[in-house]
């Protein structure tokens, strides 16, 4: 793997795993009324398109990191729904 | 511009502009204690690395969308700081 591909992976790990601290915060507070659901729906749409883009460009960092983010964003939407009655 | 580059731009617009609904939610509620600051710091780091990656790969969608996201993430961090005393 070339340096730039490694850097792409690190970049992808950052932008993908960024949702993890939000998941932790939401699980701790058991509420997410201040967190925008639209944000995560738009993110999911974008991630799905990036995966398509990555396949076309045969760009492994783009594919793998966006697939990972899709899982995290779905988890966040699940928590947002779970705690929807907690204000 | 080829189809796939256009699709990359749309993907980038989605993942970049996803922060906008969060900014709107935060401005409306005037609080963001449930929004993770770590999330936006990690995102900023990732976006900066993606810009570097994009320049190396001469990939315009990656460069432009990540520069745009950097601005939005900085705005979100500013709001988080501004409303830090609102619980």
Coordinates of C-alpha atoms in Angstrom, one line a residue:
Chain A
X1 CA 0.0 0.0 0.0
X2 CA 1.3 3.4 -1.0
X3 CA 1.7 6.3 1.5
X4 CA -1.2 8.2 0.0
X5 CA -3.6 5.2 0.2
X6 CA -2.6 4.8 3.9
X7 CA -3.3 8.5 4.4
X8 CA -6.7 8.1 2.6
X9 CA -7.5 5.3 5.1
X10 CA -6.6 7.4 8.1
X11 CA -8.7 10.3 6.7
X12 CA -11.5 7.8 6.2
X13 CA -11.2 6.4 9.6
X14 CA -11.4 9.9 11.1
X15 CA -14.5 11.0 9.1
X16 CA -16.1 7.6 9.6
X17 CA -15.4 7.1 13.2
X18 CA -16.4 10.7 14.1
X19 CA -19.9 9.4 14.7
X20 CA -18.6 7.1 17.5
X21 CA -18.2 9.9 20.1
X22 CA -21.7 11.1 19.2
X23 CA -23.0 7.6 19.8
X24 CA -21.2 7.5 23.2
X25 CA -22.6 10.9 24.2
X26 CA -26.2 9.9 23.1
X27 CA -26.0 6.5 25.0
X28 CA -24.7 8.3 28.2
X29 CA -27.3 11.1 28.1
X30 CA -30.1 8.8 26.9
X31 CA -31.5 11.7 24.8
X32 CA -30.7 13.2 21.4
X33 CA -33.4 15.9 20.8
X34 CA -30.7 18.4 20.0
X35 CA -29.1 16.1 17.4
X36 CA -30.5 16.6 13.9
X37 CA -32.1 13.5 12.4
X38 CA -32.0 15.1 9.0
X39 CA -28.2 15.3 9.3
X40 CA -27.9 11.6 9.6
X41 CA -30.4 10.9 6.8
X42 CA -28.4 13.2 4.4
X43 CA -25.2 11.6 5.6
X44 CA -26.5 8.1 4.8
X45 CA -27.5 9.2 1.3
X46 CA -24.1 10.7 0.7
X47 CA -22.3 7.6 2.1
X48 CA -24.3 5.4 -0.3
X49 CA -23.3 7.5 -3.3
X50 CA -19.7 7.6 -2.1
X51 CA -19.7 3.8 -2.1
X52 CA -20.9 3.8 -5.7
X53 CA -18.3 6.4 -6.6
X54 CA -15.6 4.3 -4.9
X55 CA -16.5 1.2 -6.8
X56 CA -16.4 3.0 -10.1
X57 CA -13.0 4.5 -9.2
X58 CA -11.8 1.2 -7.7
X59 CA -10.9 3.3 -4.6
X60 CA -10.7 1.0 -1.6
X61 CA -10.4 3.7 1.1
X62 CA -13.6 5.4 -0.1
X63 CA -15.5 2.1 -0.3
X64 CA -14.5 0.6 3.0
X65 CA -14.8 3.8 5.1
X66 CA -18.2 4.8 3.7
X67 CA -19.6 1.3 4.3
X68 CA -18.3 1.5 7.9
X69 CA -19.9 5.0 8.3
X70 CA -23.2 3.7 7.0
X71 CA -23.4 1.2 9.9
X72 CA -22.6 3.9 12.5
X73 CA -25.1 6.3 11.0
X74 CA -27.8 3.6 11.1
X75 CA -26.9 3.0 14.8
X76 CA -27.2 6.7 15.5
X77 CA -30.6 6.9 13.8
X78 CA -31.7 3.9 15.9
X79 CA -30.6 5.7 19.1
X80 CA -32.4 8.9 18.0
X81 CA -35.6 6.9 17.5
X82 CA -35.1 4.9 20.7
X83 CA -34.7 8.1 22.8
X84 CA -37.2 10.2 20.8
X85 CA -39.5 10.7 23.9
X86 CA -36.7 11.9 26.2
X87 CA -36.5 15.7 26.1
Chain B
X1 CA -17.4 16.5 -16.5
X2 CA -18.1 12.7 -16.6
X3 CA -21.2 11.1 -15.0
X4 CA -19.1 9.6 -12.2
X5 CA -17.5 13.0 -11.3
X6 CA -21.0 14.5 -11.1
X7 CA -22.1 11.7 -8.9
X8 CA -19.0 12.2 -6.7
X9 CA -19.9 15.9 -6.4
X10 CA -23.5 15.0 -5.4
X11 CA -22.1 12.5 -2.8
X12 CA -19.8 15.2 -1.5
X13 CA -22.6 17.7 -1.4
X14 CA -24.6 15.3 0.7
X15 CA -21.9 14.3 3.2
X16 CA -20.7 18.0 3.4
X17 CA -24.0 19.7 3.7
X18 CA -25.3 17.2 6.2
X19 CA -23.9 19.5 9.0
X20 CA -26.3 22.3 7.8
X21 CA -29.5 20.7 9.4
X22 CA -27.4 20.3 12.6
X23 CA -26.4 24.0 12.5
X24 CA -30.1 24.9 12.0
X25 CA -31.2 22.7 14.9
X26 CA -28.6 24.2 17.1
X27 CA -29.4 27.8 16.2
X28 CA -33.1 27.1 16.8
X29 CA -32.6 25.4 20.2
X30 CA -29.7 27.6 21.3
X31 CA -28.1 24.7 23.0
X32 CA -26.0 21.8 21.9
X33 CA -25.0 19.9 25.1
X34 CA -26.2 16.6 23.5
X35 CA -24.0 17.2 20.4
X36 CA -20.5 15.7 20.8
X37 CA -17.7 18.2 20.4
X38 CA -15.3 15.3 19.9
X39 CA -17.3 14.3 16.8
X40 CA -16.6 17.6 15.1
X41 CA -12.9 17.8 16.1
X42 CA -12.4 14.3 14.6
X43 CA -14.3 15.3 11.5
X44 CA -12.2 18.4 11.0
X45 CA -9.0 16.3 11.3
X46 CA -10.4 13.8 8.8
X47 CA -11.5 16.5 6.4
X48 CA -8.1 18.1 6.4
X49 CA -6.5 14.7 5.6
X50 CA -9.1 14.2 2.8
X51 CA -8.1 17.5 1.2
X52 CA -4.4 16.4 1.2
X53 CA -5.5 13.1 -0.3
X54 CA -7.6 14.9 -2.9
X55 CA -4.7 17.1 -4.0
X56 CA -2.5 14.1 -4.4
X57 CA -5.1 12.2 -6.4
X58 CA -6.1 15.4 -8.3
X59 CA -9.6 14.6 -7.3
X60 CA -11.7 17.8 -7.5
X61 CA -14.9 16.4 -5.7
X62 CA -12.8 15.3 -2.7
X63 CA -11.0 18.6 -2.4
X64 CA -13.9 21.0 -2.9
X65 CA -16.4 19.1 -0.7
X66 CA -14.0 18.6 2.2
X67 CA -13.0 22.3 2.1
X68 CA -16.7 23.2 2.3
X69 CA -17.2 20.8 5.2
X70 CA -14.3 22.2 7.1
X71 CA -16.1 25.6 7.1
X72 CA -19.4 24.1 8.3
X73 CA -17.6 22.1 11.0
X74 CA -15.8 25.2 12.3
X75 CA -19.2 27.0 12.4
X76 CA -20.7 24.1 14.4
X77 CA -17.8 24.2 16.9
X78 CA -18.3 27.9 17.2
X79 CA -22.0 27.4 18.0
X80 CA -21.1 24.6 20.5
X81 CA -18.8 27.0 22.3
X82 CA -21.3 29.9 22.1
X83 CA -24.1 27.8 23.7
X84 CA -21.8 25.9 26.1
X85 CA -23.6 27.3 29.2
X86 CA -27.1 26.5 27.9
X87 CA -28.1 23.1 29.4

